[in-house]
Amino acid sequence: MPNNIDQIFKEFAEKLVLPADRLKPAIEKSRQVSEWAKRKIKSHGSFFGGSYRRGTDIPQESLKLHLLLSRKHYYDSNENSTKLLFFLKKRLSEDYHKPVINGGGTVVRLYSPPEAALDLLPTIRISSGGYLVPNGQGGWYKTNPGKEEALFKMKDDNSSGKFLKLAKIMKTWNINAGHPFDAYFLELVVYYRVNDFLKIYPDLVHSLFVSMRLFLPEFLNCPAAGEVISSGTGSGVRQTVLCEAERLTLDAVKETEVKNALAAWQSVLGGNFGAG
């Protein structure tokens, strides 16, 4: 075991990716679905999006694939994204086992455990740049995965490789805490709030919880498309979990013995922290 907690954090974060044995079959399925979509529904191609493309994926997440559809699909569904999702689900069910609408009504999911779930997003290109995808309420949400990827890479380069790792660490805390925050919102908290990456990981995590507890808006703007992203929880829930996280991380950073510090951080990030 490394003899300092900062190194344990670094090694822990490096393992926070979609596992290759689950990712590889999902990528292969994405190729098959892309070809299927070109033949069956006249799609114009596909591309990856979500946390996998941003570089913030963690083992529990799915692989998102945008299926680029024509404006005809948009108008045939009366500009209703829910209708387009049901159309995609119905056509997929002709050739794939049990597709389901998932993600709060934003994707059609294909899932064959143990491979990673493949989330399909019917996607419409817009003339102003970027794309429209379902927003879960029958309407549309603007997104720009390519620009997101570039912005996150720039932030990571400027942080000497710490930004993406810190985002993954915070998302792991989020799951361990019962998922009180929307995962992308939490990525944006790290994107906007953390600029001093000279600190070691334990101090970065603790100081971020302090900042979040002192002030955190209900919404943040996606830097790539300008869309508003909800925190996913009410302010009362946020304050409860953030106060607890601030207390636990303060205790953890005060520990001088690696063994005790490790146990303290496991209470924040789960038993896999520092394991193996």
CSV table of C-alpha atoms in Angstrom, one decimal:
chain,number,residue,atom,x,y,z
A,1,MET,CA,0.0,0.0,0.0
A,2,PRO,CA,1.3,3.5,-0.8
A,3,ASN,CA,2.5,5.3,2.3
A,4,ASN,CA,0.6,8.5,1.7
A,5,ILE,CA,-3.1,9.2,1.2
A,6,ASP,CA,-2.6,11.5,-1.8
A,7,GLN,CA,-1.1,8.6,-3.8
A,8,ILE,CA,-3.9,6.3,-2.7
A,9,PHE,CA,-6.4,8.9,-4.1
A,10,LYS,CA,-4.5,9.1,-7.4
A,11,GLU,CA,-4.5,5.3,-7.8
A,12,PHE,CA,-8.1,5.1,-6.8
A,13,ALA,CA,-9.2,7.7,-9.4
A,14,GLU,CA,-7.2,5.9,-12.1
A,15,LYS,CA,-9.3,2.8,-11.6
A,16,LEU,CA,-12.6,4.8,-11.9
A,17,VAL,CA,-13.4,3.9,-15.5
A,18,LEU,CA,-15.9,1.6,-17.2
A,19,PRO,CA,-14.2,-1.8,-16.9
A,20,ALA,CA,-12.8,-3.1,-20.2
A,21,ASP,CA,-14.7,-6.4,-20.0
A,22,ARG,CA,-18.0,-4.5,-19.8
A,23,LEU,CA,-17.1,-1.7,-22.1
A,24,LYS,CA,-15.7,-3.7,-25.0
A,25,PRO,CA,-19.0,-5.6,-25.8
A,26,ALA,CA,-21.0,-2.4,-25.4
A,27,ILE,CA,-18.8,-0.7,-27.9
A,28,GLU,CA,-19.2,-3.6,-30.3
A,29,LYS,CA,-23.0,-3.5,-29.8
A,30,SER,CA,-22.8,0.3,-30.6
A,31,ARG,CA,-21.3,-0.5,-34.0
A,32,GLN,CA,-24.0,-3.0,-34.7
A,33,VAL,CA,-26.8,-0.6,-33.6
A,34,SER,CA,-25.3,2.2,-35.7
A,35,GLU,CA,-25.3,0.1,-38.8
A,36,TRP,CA,-28.8,-1.1,-37.9
A,37,ALA,CA,-30.0,2.5,-37.6
A,38,LYS,CA,-28.6,3.4,-41.0
A,39,ARG,CA,-30.4,0.5,-42.7
A,40,LYS,CA,-33.7,0.6,-40.7
A,41,ILE,CA,-34.4,4.2,-39.8
A,42,LYS,CA,-32.1,6.1,-42.2
A,43,SER,CA,-29.9,7.6,-39.6
A,44,HIS,CA,-27.0,9.8,-40.6
A,45,GLY,CA,-24.5,8.1,-38.3
A,46,SER,CA,-23.7,8.0,-34.6
A,47,PHE,CA,-21.2,9.3,-32.1
A,48,PHE,CA,-20.5,8.7,-28.4
A,49,GLY,CA,-21.5,11.3,-25.8
A,50,GLY,CA,-22.0,11.5,-22.0
A,51,SER,CA,-19.4,10.9,-19.4
A,52,TYR,CA,-17.5,8.4,-21.5
A,53,ARG,CA,-16.7,11.1,-24.1
A,54,ARG,CA,-16.0,13.7,-21.5
A,55,GLY,CA,-13.6,11.4,-19.7
A,56,THR,CA,-15.5,11.4,-16.4
A,57,ASP,CA,-17.0,7.9,-16.6
A,58,ILE,CA,-17.0,5.7,-13.6
A,59,PRO,CA,-17.7,1.9,-13.4
A,60,GLN,CA,-21.4,2.2,-12.5
A,61,GLU,CA,-22.3,4.3,-15.6
A,62,SER,CA,-23.7,3.4,-19.1
A,63,LEU,CA,-22.3,4.1,-22.5
A,64,LYS,CA,-24.2,6.8,-24.4
A,65,LEU,CA,-24.6,6.6,-28.2
A,66,HIS,CA,-26.2,9.4,-30.2
A,67,LEU,CA,-28.1,8.3,-33.2
A,68,LEU,CA,-28.2,11.2,-35.7
A,69,LEU,CA,-31.6,11.4,-37.2
A,70,SER,CA,-33.0,13.6,-39.9
A,71,ARG,CA,-35.4,16.5,-39.5
A,72,LYS,CA,-38.1,14.3,-41.0
A,73,HIS,CA,-38.1,12.1,-37.8
A,74,TYR,CA,-38.4,15.3,-35.8
A,75,TYR,CA,-41.4,16.5,-37.7
A,76,ASP,CA,-43.0,13.0,-38.0
A,77,SER,CA,-43.0,12.9,-34.2
A,78,ASN,CA,-44.7,16.3,-34.1
A,79,GLU,CA,-41.6,17.7,-32.5
A,80,ASN,CA,-42.3,15.5,-29.5
A,81,SER,CA,-39.2,13.8,-28.2
A,82,THR,CA,-41.2,11.2,-26.2
A,83,LYS,CA,-42.9,10.1,-29.4
A,84,LEU,CA,-39.5,9.8,-31.1
A,85,LEU,CA,-38.2,7.7,-28.2
A,86,PHE,CA,-41.2,5.3,-28.5
A,87,PHE,CA,-40.7,5.1,-32.2
A,88,LEU,CA,-37.0,4.1,-31.7
A,89,LYS,CA,-37.9,1.6,-29.0
A,90,LYS,CA,-40.6,0.0,-31.2
A,91,ARG,CA,-38.2,-0.4,-34.1
A,92,LEU,CA,-35.4,-1.7,-32.0
A,93,SER,CA,-37.7,-4.3,-30.4
A,94,GLU,CA,-37.9,-5.9,-33.9
A,95,ASP,CA,-34.3,-6.9,-33.7
A,96,TYR,CA,-33.0,-6.4,-30.2
A,97,HIS,CA,-34.1,-8.0,-26.9
A,98,LYS,CA,-36.3,-5.8,-24.6
A,99,PRO,CA,-35.2,-2.2,-25.3
A,100,VAL,CA,-36.6,0.1,-22.5
A,101,ILE,CA,-37.0,3.8,-22.2
A,102,ASN,CA,-34.7,4.9,-19.4
A,103,GLY,CA,-32.9,7.9,-17.9
A,104,GLY,CA,-36.1,9.6,-16.9
A,105,GLY,CA,-37.5,9.4,-20.5
A,106,THR,CA,-34.3,10.6,-22.3
A,107,VAL,CA,-32.8,7.4,-23.8
A,108,VAL,CA,-33.6,4.0,-25.1
A,109,ARG,CA,-31.5,1.4,-23.2
A,110,LEU,CA,-30.2,-1.9,-24.5
A,111,TYR,CA,-28.8,-4.0,-21.7
A,112,SER,CA,-27.4,-7.5,-21.6
A,113,PRO,CA,-25.5,-8.0,-18.3
A,114,PRO,CA,-22.7,-8.1,-17.5
A,115,GLU,CA,-21.8,-5.7,-20.4
A,116,ALA,CA,-22.3,-2.0,-19.8
A,117,ALA,CA,-25.7,-0.7,-20.7
A,118,LEU,CA,-25.9,1.1,-24.1
A,119,ASP,CA,-28.1,4.2,-23.9
A,120,LEU,CA,-29.3,5.4,-27.3
A,121,LEU,CA,-30.3,9.0,-27.8
A,122,PRO,CA,-32.3,10.1,-30.9
A,123,THR,CA,-30.4,13.2,-31.9
A,124,ILE,CA,-31.2,16.1,-34.2
A,125,ARG,CA,-28.5,18.4,-35.6
A,126,ILE,CA,-29.4,22.1,-35.3
A,127,SER,CA,-28.2,24.9,-37.6
A,128,SER,CA,-26.9,27.1,-34.8
A,129,GLY,CA,-24.4,24.3,-33.8
A,130,GLY,CA,-24.8,21.3,-31.5
A,131,TYR,CA,-27.8,19.0,-31.3
A,132,LEU,CA,-31.2,18.4,-29.8
A,133,VAL,CA,-31.8,15.3,-27.6
A,134,PRO,CA,-34.9,14.3,-25.5
A,135,ASN,CA,-35.3,16.2,-22.2
A,136,GLY,CA,-37.6,13.7,-20.4
A,137,GLN,CA,-40.7,15.9,-20.7
A,138,GLY,CA,-41.5,15.6,-24.4
A,139,GLY,CA,-39.3,18.5,-25.3
A,140,TRP,CA,-35.7,18.9,-26.2
A,141,TYR,CA,-32.4,19.7,-24.6
A,142,LYS,CA,-29.4,21.2,-26.4
A,143,THR,CA,-26.1,19.5,-26.2
A,144,ASN,CA,-22.7,19.6,-27.8
A,145,PRO,CA,-20.6,16.5,-26.9
A,146,GLY,CA,-17.6,17.5,-29.0
A,147,LYS,CA,-17.4,20.9,-27.4
A,148,GLU,CA,-17.9,19.4,-23.9
A,149,GLU,CA,-15.0,17.0,-24.6
A,150,ALA,CA,-12.7,19.9,-25.7
A,151,LEU,CA,-13.6,22.1,-22.7
A,152,PHE,CA,-13.1,19.2,-20.2
A,153,LYS,CA,-9.8,18.2,-21.8
A,154,MET,CA,-8.6,21.8,-21.7
A,155,LYS,CA,-9.5,22.0,-18.0
A,156,ASP,CA,-7.8,18.7,-17.3
A,157,ASP,CA,-4.6,19.8,-19.2
A,158,ASN,CA,-4.5,23.0,-17.1
A,159,SER,CA,-4.9,21.1,-13.9
A,160,SER,CA,-2.0,18.7,-14.7
A,161,GLY,CA,-4.5,15.8,-15.0
A,162,LYS,CA,-6.3,16.4,-11.7
A,163,PHE,CA,-9.7,17.8,-12.9
A,164,LEU,CA,-11.1,14.6,-14.4
A,165,LYS,CA,-9.9,12.5,-11.5
A,166,LEU,CA,-11.5,14.9,-9.0
A,167,ALA,CA,-14.8,14.8,-10.9
A,168,LYS,CA,-14.7,11.0,-10.8
A,169,ILE,CA,-13.9,11.0,-7.1
A,170,MET,CA,-16.8,13.4,-6.4
A,171,LYS,CA,-19.2,11.2,-8.5
A,172,THR,CA,-18.1,8.2,-6.5
A,173,TRP,CA,-18.9,10.0,-3.2
A,174,ASN,CA,-22.3,10.9,-4.7
A,175,ILE,CA,-23.2,7.2,-5.3
A,176,ASN,CA,-21.9,6.3,-1.8
A,177,ALA,CA,-24.0,9.0,-0.3
A,178,GLY,CA,-27.2,7.7,-2.0
A,179,HIS,CA,-27.0,9.8,-5.2
A,180,PRO,CA,-28.2,13.2,-3.8
A,181,PHE,CA,-26.9,15.1,-6.8
A,182,ASP,CA,-27.4,14.8,-10.6
A,183,ALA,CA,-24.1,13.4,-11.8
A,184,TYR,CA,-23.5,15.9,-14.6
A,185,PHE,CA,-24.3,18.8,-12.2
A,186,LEU,CA,-21.6,17.5,-9.9
A,187,GLU,CA,-19.1,17.4,-12.7
A,188,LEU,CA,-20.0,21.1,-13.4
A,189,VAL,CA,-19.5,21.9,-9.7
A,190,VAL,CA,-15.9,20.7,-10.1
A,191,TYR,CA,-15.5,22.4,-13.4
A,192,TYR,CA,-16.6,25.8,-12.2
A,193,ARG,CA,-15.6,25.8,-8.5
A,194,VAL,CA,-12.0,24.3,-8.5
A,195,ASN,CA,-9.2,26.3,-10.0
A,196,ASP,CA,-6.4,25.7,-7.5
A,197,PHE,CA,-5.2,22.2,-8.4
A,198,LEU,CA,-1.9,22.6,-6.5
A,199,LYS,CA,-3.5,21.1,-3.4
A,200,ILE,CA,-3.3,17.4,-2.8
A,201,TYR,CA,-6.5,15.3,-3.4
A,202,PRO,CA,-7.6,15.1,0.2
A,203,ASP,CA,-7.5,18.9,0.6
A,204,LEU,CA,-9.2,19.4,-2.8
A,205,VAL,CA,-12.1,17.2,-1.8
A,206,HIS,CA,-12.6,18.7,1.6
A,207,SER,CA,-12.3,22.3,0.4
A,208,LEU,CA,-14.8,21.5,-2.4
A,209,PHE,CA,-17.3,20.3,0.2
A,210,VAL,CA,-16.8,23.4,2.3
A,211,SER,CA,-17.4,25.6,-0.8
A,212,MET,CA,-20.5,23.6,-1.8
A,213,ARG,CA,-22.0,23.8,1.7
A,214,LEU,CA,-21.5,27.6,1.9
A,215,PHE,CA,-23.2,28.3,-1.4
A,216,LEU,CA,-24.5,26.1,-4.1
A,217,PRO,CA,-27.1,27.2,-6.7
A,218,GLU,CA,-30.1,25.1,-7.7
A,219,PHE,CA,-28.9,25.1,-11.3
A,220,LEU,CA,-25.6,25.4,-13.3
A,221,ASN,CA,-25.2,26.2,-17.0
A,222,CYS,CA,-23.6,23.6,-19.3
A,223,PRO,CA,-20.5,25.4,-20.7
A,224,ALA,CA,-20.8,23.7,-24.1
A,225,ALA,CA,-24.5,24.3,-24.9
A,226,GLY,CA,-25.7,26.8,-22.3
A,227,GLU,CA,-28.5,24.6,-21.1
A,228,VAL,CA,-29.5,24.8,-17.4
A,229,ILE,CA,-28.6,21.7,-15.4
A,230,SER,CA,-30.5,21.0,-12.2
A,231,SER,CA,-28.8,19.9,-9.0
A,232,GLY,CA,-31.3,17.1,-8.8
A,233,THR,CA,-32.2,17.6,-5.1
A,234,GLY,CA,-33.9,20.1,-2.8
A,235,SER,CA,-31.7,22.5,-0.8
A,236,GLY,CA,-32.6,20.7,2.5
A,237,VAL,CA,-31.3,17.4,1.2
A,238,ARG,CA,-28.2,19.1,-0.1
A,239,GLN,CA,-27.3,20.8,3.1
A,240,THR,CA,-27.7,17.6,5.1
A,241,VAL,CA,-25.4,15.5,2.9
A,242,LEU,CA,-22.9,18.3,2.5
A,243,CYS,CA,-22.6,19.0,6.2
A,244,GLU,CA,-22.0,15.3,6.8
A,245,ALA,CA,-19.4,15.2,4.0
A,246,GLU,CA,-17.6,18.3,5.3
A,247,ARG,CA,-17.4,16.8,8.8
A,248,LEU,CA,-16.2,13.4,7.6
A,249,THR,CA,-13.6,14.8,5.3
A,250,LEU,CA,-12.3,17.3,7.9
A,251,ASP,CA,-11.8,14.3,10.3
A,252,ALA,CA,-10.0,12.5,7.4
A,253,VAL,CA,-7.6,15.2,6.5
A,254,LYS,CA,-6.7,15.7,10.2
A,255,GLU,CA,-5.6,12.0,10.5
A,256,THR,CA,-1.8,11.6,10.6
A,257,GLU,CA,-1.8,7.8,10.5
A,258,VAL,CA,-2.3,6.4,7.0
A,259,LYS,CA,-4.3,3.5,8.3
A,260,ASN,CA,-6.7,5.7,10.2
A,261,ALA,CA,-6.9,8.2,7.3
A,262,LEU,CA,-7.7,5.4,4.9
A,263,ALA,CA,-10.6,4.2,7.1
A,264,ALA,CA,-11.9,7.7,7.4
A,265,TRP,CA,-11.9,8.2,3.6
A,266,GLN,CA,-13.6,4.8,3.1
A,267,SER,CA,-16.5,6.2,5.1
A,268,VAL,CA,-16.7,8.9,2.5
A,269,LEU,CA,-15.9,7.1,-0.7
A,270,GLY,CA,-16.8,3.5,0.0
A,271,GLY,CA,-14.9,0.3,0.9
A,272,ASN,CA,-13.1,0.2,-2.5
A,273,PHE,CA,-11.1,3.2,-1.6
A,274,GLY,CA,-7.5,2.0,-1.1
A,275,ALA,CA,-8.4,-1.6,-1.7
A,276,GLY,CA,-6.1,-3.7,-3.9
